[in-house]
Coordinates of C-alpha atoms in Angstrom, one line a residue:
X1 CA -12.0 12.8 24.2
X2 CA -13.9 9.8 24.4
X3 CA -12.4 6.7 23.2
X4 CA -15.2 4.2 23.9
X5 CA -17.4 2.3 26.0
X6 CA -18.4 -1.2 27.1
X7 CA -19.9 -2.7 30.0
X8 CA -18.3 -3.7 33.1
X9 CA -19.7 -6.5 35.0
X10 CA -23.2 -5.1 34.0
X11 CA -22.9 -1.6 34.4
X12 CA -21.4 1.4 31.8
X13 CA -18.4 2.4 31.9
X14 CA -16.5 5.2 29.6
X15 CA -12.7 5.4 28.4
X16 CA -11.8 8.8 28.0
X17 CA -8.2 9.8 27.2
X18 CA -6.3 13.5 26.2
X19 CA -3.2 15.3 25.8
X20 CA -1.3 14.8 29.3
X21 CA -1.5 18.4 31.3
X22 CA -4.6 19.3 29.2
X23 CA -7.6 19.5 31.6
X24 CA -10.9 18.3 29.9
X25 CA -14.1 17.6 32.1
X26 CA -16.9 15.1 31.6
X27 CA -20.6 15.0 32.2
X28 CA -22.6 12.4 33.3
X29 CA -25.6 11.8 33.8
X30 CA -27.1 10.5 36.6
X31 CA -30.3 10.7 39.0
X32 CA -28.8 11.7 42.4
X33 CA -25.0 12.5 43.4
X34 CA -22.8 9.3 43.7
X35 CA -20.3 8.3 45.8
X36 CA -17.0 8.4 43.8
X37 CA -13.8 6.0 44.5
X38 CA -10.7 6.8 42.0
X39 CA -8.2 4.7 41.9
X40 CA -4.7 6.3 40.1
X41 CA -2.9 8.9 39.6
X42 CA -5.2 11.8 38.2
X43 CA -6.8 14.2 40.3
X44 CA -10.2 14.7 40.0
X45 CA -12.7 17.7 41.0
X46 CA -16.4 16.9 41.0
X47 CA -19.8 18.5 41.2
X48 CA -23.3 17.6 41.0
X49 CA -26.2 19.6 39.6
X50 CA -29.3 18.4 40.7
X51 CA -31.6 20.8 38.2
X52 CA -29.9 19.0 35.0
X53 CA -29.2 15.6 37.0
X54 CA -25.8 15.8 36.2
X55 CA -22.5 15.0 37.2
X56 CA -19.2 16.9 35.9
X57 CA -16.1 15.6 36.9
X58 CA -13.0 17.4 35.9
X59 CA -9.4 17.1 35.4
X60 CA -6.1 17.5 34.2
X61 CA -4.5 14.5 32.3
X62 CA -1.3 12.7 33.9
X63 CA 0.6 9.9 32.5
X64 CA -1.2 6.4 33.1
X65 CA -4.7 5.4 33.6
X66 CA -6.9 6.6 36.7
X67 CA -10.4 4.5 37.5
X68 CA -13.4 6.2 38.7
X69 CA -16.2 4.9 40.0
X70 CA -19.3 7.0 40.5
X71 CA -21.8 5.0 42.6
X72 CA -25.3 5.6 43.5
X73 CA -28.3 2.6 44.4
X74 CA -29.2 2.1 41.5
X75 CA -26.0 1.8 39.0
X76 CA -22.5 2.4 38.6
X77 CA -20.6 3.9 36.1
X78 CA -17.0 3.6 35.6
X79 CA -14.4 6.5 34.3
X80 CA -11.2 5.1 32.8
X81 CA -9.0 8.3 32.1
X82 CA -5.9 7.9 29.9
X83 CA -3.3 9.8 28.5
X84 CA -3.0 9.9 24.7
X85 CA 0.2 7.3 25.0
X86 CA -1.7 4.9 27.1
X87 CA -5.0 4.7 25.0
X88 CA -2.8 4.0 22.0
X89 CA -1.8 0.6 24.2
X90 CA -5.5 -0.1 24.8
X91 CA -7.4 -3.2 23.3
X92 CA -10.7 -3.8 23.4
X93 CA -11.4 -7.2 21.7
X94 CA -15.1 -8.7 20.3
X95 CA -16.5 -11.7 21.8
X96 CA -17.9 -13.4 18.8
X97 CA -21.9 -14.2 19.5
X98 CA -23.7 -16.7 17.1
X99 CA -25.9 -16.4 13.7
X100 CA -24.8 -15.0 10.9
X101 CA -24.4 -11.7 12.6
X102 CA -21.9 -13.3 15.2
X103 CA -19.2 -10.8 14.6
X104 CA -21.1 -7.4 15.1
X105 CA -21.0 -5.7 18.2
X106 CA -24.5 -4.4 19.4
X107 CA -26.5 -7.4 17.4
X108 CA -24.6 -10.8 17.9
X109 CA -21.3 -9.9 19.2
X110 CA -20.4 -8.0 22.5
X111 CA -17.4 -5.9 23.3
X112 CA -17.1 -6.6 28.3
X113 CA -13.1 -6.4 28.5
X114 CA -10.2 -3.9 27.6
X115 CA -7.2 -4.7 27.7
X116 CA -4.1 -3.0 28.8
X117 CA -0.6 -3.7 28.3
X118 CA -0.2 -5.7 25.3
X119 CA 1.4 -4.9 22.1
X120 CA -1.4 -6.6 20.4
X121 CA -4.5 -8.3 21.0
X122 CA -5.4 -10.9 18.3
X123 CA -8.8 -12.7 19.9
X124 CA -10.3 -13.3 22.4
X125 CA -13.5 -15.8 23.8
X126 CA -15.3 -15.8 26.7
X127 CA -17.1 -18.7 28.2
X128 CA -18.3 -20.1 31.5
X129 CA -15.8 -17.5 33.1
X130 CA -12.8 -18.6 31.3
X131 CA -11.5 -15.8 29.3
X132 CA -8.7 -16.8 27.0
X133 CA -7.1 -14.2 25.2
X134 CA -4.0 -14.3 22.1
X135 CA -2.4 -11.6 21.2
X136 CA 1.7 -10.3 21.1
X137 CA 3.9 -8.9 23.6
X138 CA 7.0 -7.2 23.6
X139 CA 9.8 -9.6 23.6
X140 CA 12.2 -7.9 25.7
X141 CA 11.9 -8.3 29.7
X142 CA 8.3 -8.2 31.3
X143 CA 4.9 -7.0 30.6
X144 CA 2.2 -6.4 32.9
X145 CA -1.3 -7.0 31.8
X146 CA -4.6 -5.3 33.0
X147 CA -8.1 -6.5 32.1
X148 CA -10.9 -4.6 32.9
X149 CA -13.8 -7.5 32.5
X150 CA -16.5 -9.4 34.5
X151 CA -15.5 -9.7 38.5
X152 CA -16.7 -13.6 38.2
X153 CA -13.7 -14.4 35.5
X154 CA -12.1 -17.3 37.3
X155 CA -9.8 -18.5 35.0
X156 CA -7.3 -16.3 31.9
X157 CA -4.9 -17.8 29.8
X158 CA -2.8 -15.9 27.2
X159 CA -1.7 -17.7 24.4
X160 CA -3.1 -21.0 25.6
X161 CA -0.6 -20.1 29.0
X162 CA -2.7 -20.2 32.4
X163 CA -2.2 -16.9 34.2
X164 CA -2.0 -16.4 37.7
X165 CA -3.8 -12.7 37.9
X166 CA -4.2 -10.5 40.9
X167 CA -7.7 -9.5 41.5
X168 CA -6.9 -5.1 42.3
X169 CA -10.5 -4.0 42.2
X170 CA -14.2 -5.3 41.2
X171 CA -13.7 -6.3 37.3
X172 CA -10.0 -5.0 37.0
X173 CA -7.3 -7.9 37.1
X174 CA -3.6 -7.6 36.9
X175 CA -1.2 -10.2 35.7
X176 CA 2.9 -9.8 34.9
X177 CA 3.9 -12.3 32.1
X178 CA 7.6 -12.8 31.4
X179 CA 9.1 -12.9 27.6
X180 CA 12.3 -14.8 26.9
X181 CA 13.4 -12.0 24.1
X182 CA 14.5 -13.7 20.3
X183 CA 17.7 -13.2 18.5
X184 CA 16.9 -11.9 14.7
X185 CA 19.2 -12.0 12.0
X186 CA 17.7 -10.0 9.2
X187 CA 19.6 -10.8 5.7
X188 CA 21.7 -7.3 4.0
X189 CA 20.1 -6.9 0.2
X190 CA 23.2 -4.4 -0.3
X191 CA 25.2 -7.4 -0.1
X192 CA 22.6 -9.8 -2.0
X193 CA 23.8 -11.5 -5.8
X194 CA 21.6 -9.1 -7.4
X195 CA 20.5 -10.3 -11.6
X196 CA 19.3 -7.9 -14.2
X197 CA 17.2 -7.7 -17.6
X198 CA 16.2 -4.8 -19.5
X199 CA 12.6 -4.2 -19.7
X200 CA 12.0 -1.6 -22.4
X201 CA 12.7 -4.1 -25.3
X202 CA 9.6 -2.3 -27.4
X203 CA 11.8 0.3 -28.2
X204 CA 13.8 -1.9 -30.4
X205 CA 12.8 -2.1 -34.2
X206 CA 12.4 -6.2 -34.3
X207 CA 10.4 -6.0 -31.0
X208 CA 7.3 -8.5 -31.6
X209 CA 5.0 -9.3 -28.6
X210 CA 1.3 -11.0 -29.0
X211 CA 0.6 -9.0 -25.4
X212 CA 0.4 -6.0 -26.9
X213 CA -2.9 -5.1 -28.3
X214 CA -4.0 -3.1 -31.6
X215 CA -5.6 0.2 -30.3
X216 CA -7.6 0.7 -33.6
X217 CA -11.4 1.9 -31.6
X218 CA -12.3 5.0 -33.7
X219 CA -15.6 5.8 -31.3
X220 CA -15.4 6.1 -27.2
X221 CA -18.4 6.7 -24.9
X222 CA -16.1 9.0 -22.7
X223 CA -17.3 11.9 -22.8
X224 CA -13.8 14.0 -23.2
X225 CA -13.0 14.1 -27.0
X226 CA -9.2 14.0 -28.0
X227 CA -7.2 17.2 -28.5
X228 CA -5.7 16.4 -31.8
X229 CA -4.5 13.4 -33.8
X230 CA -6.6 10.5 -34.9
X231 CA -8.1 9.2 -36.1
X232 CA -8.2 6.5 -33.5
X233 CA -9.4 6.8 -30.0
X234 CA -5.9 6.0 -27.1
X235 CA -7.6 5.5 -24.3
X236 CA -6.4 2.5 -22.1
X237 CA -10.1 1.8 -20.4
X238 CA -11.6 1.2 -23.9
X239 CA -9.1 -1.5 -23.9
X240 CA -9.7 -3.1 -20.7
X241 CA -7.0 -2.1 -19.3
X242 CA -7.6 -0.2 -15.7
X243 CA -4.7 0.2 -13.4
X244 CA -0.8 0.1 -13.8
X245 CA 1.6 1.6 -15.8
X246 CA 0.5 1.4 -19.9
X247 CA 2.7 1.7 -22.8
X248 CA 1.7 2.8 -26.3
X249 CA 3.8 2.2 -29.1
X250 CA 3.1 4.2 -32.4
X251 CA 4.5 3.6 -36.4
X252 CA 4.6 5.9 -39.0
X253 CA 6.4 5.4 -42.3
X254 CA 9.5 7.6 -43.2
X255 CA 11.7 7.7 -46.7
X256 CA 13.5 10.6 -48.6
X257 CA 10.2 11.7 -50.1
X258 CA 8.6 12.6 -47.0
X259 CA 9.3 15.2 -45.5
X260 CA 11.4 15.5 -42.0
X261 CA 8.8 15.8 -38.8
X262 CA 10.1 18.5 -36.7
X263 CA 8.6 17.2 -33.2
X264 CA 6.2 14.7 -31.7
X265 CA 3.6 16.1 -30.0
X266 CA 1.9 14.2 -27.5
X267 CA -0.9 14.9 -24.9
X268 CA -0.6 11.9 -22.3
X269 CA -3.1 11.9 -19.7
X270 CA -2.3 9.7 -16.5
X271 CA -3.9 11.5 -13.5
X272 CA -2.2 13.9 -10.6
X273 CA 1.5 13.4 -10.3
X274 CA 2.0 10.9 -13.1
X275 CA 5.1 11.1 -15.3
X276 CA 5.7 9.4 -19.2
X277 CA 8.7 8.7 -21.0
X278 CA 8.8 8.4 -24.6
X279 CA 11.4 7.5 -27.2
X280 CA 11.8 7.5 -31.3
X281 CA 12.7 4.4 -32.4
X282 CA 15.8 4.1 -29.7
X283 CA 16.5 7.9 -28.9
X284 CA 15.4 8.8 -25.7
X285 CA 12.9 12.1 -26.6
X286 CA 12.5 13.5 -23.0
X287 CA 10.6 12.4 -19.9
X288 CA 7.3 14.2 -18.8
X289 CA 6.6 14.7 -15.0
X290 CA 4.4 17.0 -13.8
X291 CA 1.3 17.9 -10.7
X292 CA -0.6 18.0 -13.6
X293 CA -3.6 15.0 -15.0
X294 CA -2.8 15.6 -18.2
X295 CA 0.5 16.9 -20.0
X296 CA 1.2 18.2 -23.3
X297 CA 4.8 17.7 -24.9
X298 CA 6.4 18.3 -28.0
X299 CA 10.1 16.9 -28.3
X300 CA 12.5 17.6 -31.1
X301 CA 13.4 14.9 -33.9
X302 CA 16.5 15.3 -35.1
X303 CA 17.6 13.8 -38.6
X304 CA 19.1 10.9 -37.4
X305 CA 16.5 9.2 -35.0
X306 CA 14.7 8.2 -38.3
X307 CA 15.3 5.1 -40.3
X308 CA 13.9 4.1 -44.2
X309 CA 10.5 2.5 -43.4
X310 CA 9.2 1.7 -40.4
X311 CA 9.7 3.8 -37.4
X312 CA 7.9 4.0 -33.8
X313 CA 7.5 6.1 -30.7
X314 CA 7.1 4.1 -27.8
X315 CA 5.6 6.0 -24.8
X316 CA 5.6 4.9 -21.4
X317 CA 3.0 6.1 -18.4
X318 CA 2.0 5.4 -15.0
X319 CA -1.4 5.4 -14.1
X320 CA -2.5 7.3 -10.9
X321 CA -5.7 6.3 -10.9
X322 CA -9.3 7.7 -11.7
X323 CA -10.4 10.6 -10.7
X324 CA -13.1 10.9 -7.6
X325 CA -15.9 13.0 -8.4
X326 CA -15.5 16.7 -7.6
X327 CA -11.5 16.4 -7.5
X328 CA -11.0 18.5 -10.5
X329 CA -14.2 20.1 -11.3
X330 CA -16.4 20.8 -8.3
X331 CA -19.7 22.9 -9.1
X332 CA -20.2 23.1 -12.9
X333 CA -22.8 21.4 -14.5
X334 CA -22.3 17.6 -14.7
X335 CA -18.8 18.3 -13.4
X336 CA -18.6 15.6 -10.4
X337 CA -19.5 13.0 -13.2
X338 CA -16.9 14.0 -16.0
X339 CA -14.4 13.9 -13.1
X340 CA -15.1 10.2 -13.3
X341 CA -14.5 9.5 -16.9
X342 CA -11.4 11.7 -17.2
X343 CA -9.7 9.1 -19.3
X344 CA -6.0 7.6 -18.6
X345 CA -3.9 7.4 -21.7
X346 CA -3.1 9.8 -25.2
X347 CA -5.4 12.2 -25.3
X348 CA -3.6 13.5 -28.5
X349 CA -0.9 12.7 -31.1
X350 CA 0.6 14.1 -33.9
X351 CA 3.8 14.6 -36.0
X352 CA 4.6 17.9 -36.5
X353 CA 5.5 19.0 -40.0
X354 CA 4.1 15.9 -41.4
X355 CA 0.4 16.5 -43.9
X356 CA -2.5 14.6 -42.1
X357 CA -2.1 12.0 -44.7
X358 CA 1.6 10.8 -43.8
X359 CA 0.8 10.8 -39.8
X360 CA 0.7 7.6 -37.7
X361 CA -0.4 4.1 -39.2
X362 CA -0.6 2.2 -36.2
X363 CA -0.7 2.1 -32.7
X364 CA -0.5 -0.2 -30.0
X365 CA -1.0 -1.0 -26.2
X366 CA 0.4 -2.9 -23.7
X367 CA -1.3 -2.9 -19.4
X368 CA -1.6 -6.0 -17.1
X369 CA -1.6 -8.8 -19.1
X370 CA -5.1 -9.5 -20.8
X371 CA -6.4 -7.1 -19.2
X372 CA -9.9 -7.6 -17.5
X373 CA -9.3 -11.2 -18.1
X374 CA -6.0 -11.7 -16.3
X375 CA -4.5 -15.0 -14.9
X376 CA -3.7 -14.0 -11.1
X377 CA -6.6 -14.6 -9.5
X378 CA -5.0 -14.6 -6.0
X379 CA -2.8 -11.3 -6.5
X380 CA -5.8 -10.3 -8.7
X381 CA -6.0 -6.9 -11.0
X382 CA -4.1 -4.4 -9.2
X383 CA -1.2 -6.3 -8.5
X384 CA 0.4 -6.0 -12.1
X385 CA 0.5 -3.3 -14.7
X386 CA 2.1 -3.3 -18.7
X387 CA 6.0 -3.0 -18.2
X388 CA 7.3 -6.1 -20.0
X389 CA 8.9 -7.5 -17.0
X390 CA 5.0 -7.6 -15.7
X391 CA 3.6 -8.9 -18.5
X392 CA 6.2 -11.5 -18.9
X393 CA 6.1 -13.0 -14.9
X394 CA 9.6 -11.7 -13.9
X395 CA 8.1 -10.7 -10.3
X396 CA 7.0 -14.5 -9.9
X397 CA 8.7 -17.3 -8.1
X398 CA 9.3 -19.5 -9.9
X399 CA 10.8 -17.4 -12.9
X400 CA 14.4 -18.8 -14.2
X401 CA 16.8 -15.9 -14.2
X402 CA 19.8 -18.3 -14.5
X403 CA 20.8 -16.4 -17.6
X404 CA 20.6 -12.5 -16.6
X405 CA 23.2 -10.3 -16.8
X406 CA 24.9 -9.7 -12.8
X407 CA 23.9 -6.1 -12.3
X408 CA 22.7 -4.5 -8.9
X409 CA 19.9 -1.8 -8.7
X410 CA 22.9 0.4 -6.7
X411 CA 24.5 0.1 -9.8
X412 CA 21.1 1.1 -11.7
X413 CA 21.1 1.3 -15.8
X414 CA 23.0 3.4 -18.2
X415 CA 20.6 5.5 -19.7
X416 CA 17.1 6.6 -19.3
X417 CA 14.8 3.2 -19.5
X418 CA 13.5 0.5 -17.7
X419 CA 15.4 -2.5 -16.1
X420 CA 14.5 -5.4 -13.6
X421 CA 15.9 -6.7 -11.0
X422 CA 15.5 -10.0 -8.6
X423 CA 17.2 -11.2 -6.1
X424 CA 16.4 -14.1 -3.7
X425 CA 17.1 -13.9 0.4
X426 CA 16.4 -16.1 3.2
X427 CA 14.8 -15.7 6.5
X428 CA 15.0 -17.9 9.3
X429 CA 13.1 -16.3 12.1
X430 CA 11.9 -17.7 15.2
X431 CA 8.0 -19.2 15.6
X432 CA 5.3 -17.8 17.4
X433 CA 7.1 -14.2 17.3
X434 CA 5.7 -10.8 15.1
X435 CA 8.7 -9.5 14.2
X436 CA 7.7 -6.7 11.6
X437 CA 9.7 -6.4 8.3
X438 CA 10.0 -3.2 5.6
X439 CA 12.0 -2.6 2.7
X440 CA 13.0 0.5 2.7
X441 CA 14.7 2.3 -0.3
X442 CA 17.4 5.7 0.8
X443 CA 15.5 8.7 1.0
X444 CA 17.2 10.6 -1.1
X445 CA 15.7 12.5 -4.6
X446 CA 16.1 11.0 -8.1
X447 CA 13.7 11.3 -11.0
X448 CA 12.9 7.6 -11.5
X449 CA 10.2 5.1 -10.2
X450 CA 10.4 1.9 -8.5
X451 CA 8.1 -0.6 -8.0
X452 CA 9.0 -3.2 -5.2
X453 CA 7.7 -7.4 -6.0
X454 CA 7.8 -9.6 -2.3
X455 CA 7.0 -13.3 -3.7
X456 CA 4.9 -12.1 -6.5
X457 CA 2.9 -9.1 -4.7
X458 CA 3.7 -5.6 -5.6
X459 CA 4.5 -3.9 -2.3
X460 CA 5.1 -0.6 -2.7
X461 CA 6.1 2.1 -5.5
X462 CA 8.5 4.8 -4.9
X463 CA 8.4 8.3 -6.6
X464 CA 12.1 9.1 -5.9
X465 CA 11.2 12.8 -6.7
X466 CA 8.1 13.1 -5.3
X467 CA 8.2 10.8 -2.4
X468 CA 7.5 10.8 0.5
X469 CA 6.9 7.2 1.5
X470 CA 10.5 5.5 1.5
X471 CA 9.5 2.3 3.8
X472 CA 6.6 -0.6 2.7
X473 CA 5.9 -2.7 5.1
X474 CA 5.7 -6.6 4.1
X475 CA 3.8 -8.8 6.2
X476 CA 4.4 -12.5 7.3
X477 CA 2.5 -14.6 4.5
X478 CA 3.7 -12.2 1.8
X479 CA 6.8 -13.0 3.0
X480 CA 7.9 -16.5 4.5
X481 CA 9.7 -16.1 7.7
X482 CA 11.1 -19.7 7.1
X483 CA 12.3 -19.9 3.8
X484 CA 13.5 -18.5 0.5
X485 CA 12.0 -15.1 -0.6
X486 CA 12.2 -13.5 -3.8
X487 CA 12.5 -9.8 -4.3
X488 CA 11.8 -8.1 -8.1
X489 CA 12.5 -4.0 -8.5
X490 CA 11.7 -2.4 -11.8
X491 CA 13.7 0.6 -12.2
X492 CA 12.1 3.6 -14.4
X493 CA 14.9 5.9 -15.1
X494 CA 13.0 9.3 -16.2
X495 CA 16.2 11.5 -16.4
X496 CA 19.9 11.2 -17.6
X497 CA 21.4 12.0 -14.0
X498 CA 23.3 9.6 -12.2
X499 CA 20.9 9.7 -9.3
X500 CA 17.8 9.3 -12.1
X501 CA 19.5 5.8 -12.7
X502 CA 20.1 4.2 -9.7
X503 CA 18.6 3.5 -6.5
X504 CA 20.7 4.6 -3.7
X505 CA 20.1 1.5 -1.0
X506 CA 17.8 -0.9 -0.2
X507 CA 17.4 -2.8 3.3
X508 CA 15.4 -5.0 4.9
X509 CA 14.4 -3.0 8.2
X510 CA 12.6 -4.0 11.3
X511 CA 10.3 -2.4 12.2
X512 CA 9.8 -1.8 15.9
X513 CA 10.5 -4.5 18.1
X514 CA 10.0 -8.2 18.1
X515 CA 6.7 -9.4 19.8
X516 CA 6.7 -12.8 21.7
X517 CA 3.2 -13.9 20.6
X518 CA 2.9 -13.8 16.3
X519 CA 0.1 -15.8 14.7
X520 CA 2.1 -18.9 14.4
X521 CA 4.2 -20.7 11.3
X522 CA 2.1 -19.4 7.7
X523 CA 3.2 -21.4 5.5
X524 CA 3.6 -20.2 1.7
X525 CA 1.5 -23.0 -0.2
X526 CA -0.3 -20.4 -1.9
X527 CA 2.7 -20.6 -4.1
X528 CA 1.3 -23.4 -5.7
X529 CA -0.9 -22.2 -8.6
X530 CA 0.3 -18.5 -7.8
X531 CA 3.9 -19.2 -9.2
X532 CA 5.6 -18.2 -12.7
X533 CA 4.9 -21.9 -14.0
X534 CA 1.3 -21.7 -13.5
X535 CA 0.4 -18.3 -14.4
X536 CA 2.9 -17.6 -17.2
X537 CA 4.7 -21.1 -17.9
X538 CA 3.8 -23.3 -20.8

């Protein structure tokens, strides 16, 4: 399989790797039969065909990487075979030309070297000979590096170090650099003061909040009508809202002179493998979780859910995201576009026993807050979504939890809902090393969702029921290496279970090894007009 090519010191040269034991053969073509030299471990048959003017060289894979050269008069071209191991540790960096175009190989940019050996290359330039190179290598013992490159290179640093490479063939240098390892002490959130708020206040009766907005539009231009209810249209992208979990909260009137509604029936539409919660007043109804876009549910009201006057279902859902075109309807007429406009939110609503006069009064919405117009420009959109803890900052640094409750995530909540959690750790790891960091939650099944906040950024959500991912990785700069971090999980409890209402374990993990190389100290200004006081603070 070919991997790539470049030029070597002027001529074309091919890296070709596959499965070790495999054989695979590769054609060439050239005007006469060259004289081939291979250097490695790979044994090589050749033959040339003078009718076609081409070369064939076969083989069958072994561990490593075998150069061969196939010289005639007039050029040279260069084989590197690898094994699939091998090519996964090959680099092949861009030398930045100039113009506006300076980073695109082909036009501006060029692509002479590959590199072998390293972890990582981060850059590379090239000038007057002098190739200096940056990149990560694995902190433990030795590495050797091999650079395939220009035969006139007559100096190489790495990481701003001078290196004293061996010259082992025309363009291929080989260098051993020594690491002096790092000792990492990563912090245990098991054992971390953990604080907790609930985050489903809306279900309450008092509950007041200007975020959420009136969802009164009684006209859409999506073209899929509503299944029942009205008469208003409960749609979240007529609202501005795009992304992120949504939450609807409906009134309707009750006294002794109307009569009892036997169920609430709604159709909530969030796309493939989304799940809704909803509640009456502050009875838990039932939970909704299905492969399905679009769900239809009719819970039970009992008697004593209801109260004289005012009373509201509260309904919470995640949004999956739209629909690509053709993922639901693929060859109907105009079916690729109404994939597209499938709409995310209630697609019906209605209490059941109840005269179409004594139905729903109001309704309302809560997403990120304000929507299209929200204040994180450097998280931006995506980042937030309408749970209460969102829409109030409770991810942010900054945020004063001083007064929560002590309460772990292990410990989760006591019925089905919605709590936050934060809790602050510090890392103290040493410069100019990658050491890569996950949080990873226990990979064992719950119906409830997670949503993990580094410093502000949603990292990762987990679908404990669905899964499968149970580890987001969290880069330097999202998190500071050198400092005080602050970690937020919202916990949405879908079920009654105990595993439905806590999460197992959560660790810090790293990932890998540690890299002696790293992209130096990142500092965490960004902090400063990203924090709770700026984007939510008075």
């Amino acid at each position: 399989m070919l991997l790539s090519t470049f030029q070597l010191d002027g001529n074309d040269a091919l890296v070709v790797y596959g499965i070790v034991d495999l054989v695979y053969e590769v054609s060439v073509q050239l005007d006469q039969e060259p004289t081939v030299v291979t250097s490695g471990t790979t044994q090589i048959t050749s033959m040339y065909f003078d009718n076609e003017k081409s070369f064939v060289v076969n083989f069958a894979v072994v561990t490593g990487i075998t150069t061969v050269e196939l010289k005639t008069p007039h050029k040279t071209v260069t084989l590197l075979i690898a094994d699939y191991d091998t090519a996964t540790n090959l680099w092949m960096p861009t030398i930045a030309g100039t113009g506006d175009l300076a980073e695109y190989v082909d036009v501006e940019a060029s692509a002479p070297l590959l590199v072998r050996g390293s972890y990582l290359v981060r850059t590379a330039t090239l000038s007057n000979d002098a190739l200096a190179l940056t990149g990560d290598l694995d902190a433990e013992g030795s590495t050797v590096l091999t650079i395939y490159g220009p035969s006139t290179l007559n100096s190489i640093t790495w990481n701003g170090k001078k290196l004293e490479p061996k010259k082992v063939a025309g363009g291929t240098w080989e260098v051993q650099i020594g690491t002096s390892g790092a000792s990492i002490e990563i912090p245990d959130l098991l054992k971390a003061q953990w604080k907790y708020k609930d985050s489903l206040p809306e279900i309450g009766a008092e509950f007041e909040d200007e975020s959420l907005v009136i969802a009164d539009h009684t006209k859409t231009t999506n073209t899929f009508p509503p299944y029942y209810g009205g008469p208003w249209i409960l749609y979240a992208d007529d609202y501005g809202f795009h992304a992120g979990n949504l939450l609807w909260r409906g009134t309707f009137h009750h006294n002794d002179s109307l009569p009892l509604p036997t169920a609430v029936n709604i159709s909530v539409s969030g796309g493939i493998h989304f799940a809704a919660s909803a509640w009456l007043n502050e009875h838990f109804l039932g939970s909704s979780d299905t492969l399905l876009a679009t769900n239809n549910e009719s819970w039970p009201v009992m008697k004593d859910m209801l109260v004289d006057g005012d009373n509201h279902v509260t309904v919470l859902q995640d949004h999956m995201g739209g629909n690509l075109a053709g993922q639901i309807v693929c060859c109907t007429p105009g079916g690729r576009q109404r994939d597209l406009q499938q709409p995310r939110g209630l697609q019906g609503y209605y209490l059941v026993g109840r005269a179409k006069d004594a139905q729903f009064t109001k309704w309302e919405l809560a997403g990120n807050l304000n929507g299209e117009d929200f204040p994180d420009k450097t998280r931006k959109i995506l980042n937030e979504g309408g749970l209460y803890a969102e829409r109030k900052g409770w991810h942010l640094p900054g945020f004063d939890d001083s007064e929560w409750e002590l309460r772990t995530p292990f410990q989760g909540l006591d019925k089905p809902g919605v709590g936050f959690f934060r809790t602050t750790f510090n890392l103290d790891l040493p410069k100019n090393y990658d050491v890569p960091l996950s949080v990873v939650f226990a990979d064992m099944p719950g119906h409830y969702r997670a949503q993990l906040y580094i410093n502000g950024w949603q990292m990762g959500k987990r679908v404990a029921n669905i899964g499968p991912q149970t580890s987001f990785v969290v880069h330097q700069g999202i998190l500071n290496y050198e400092g005080e971090n602050v970690i937020g999980v919202s916990l949405w409890a879908l079920g009654e279970d105990e595993s439905d209402l806590r999460i197992p374990s959560l660790r810090i993990v790293r990932g890998g090894g540690v890299y002696e190389g790293g992209v130096g100290a990142v500092g965490v200004q960004w902090w400063q007009g990203a924090e709770w006081g700026v984007l939510r603070g008075e």
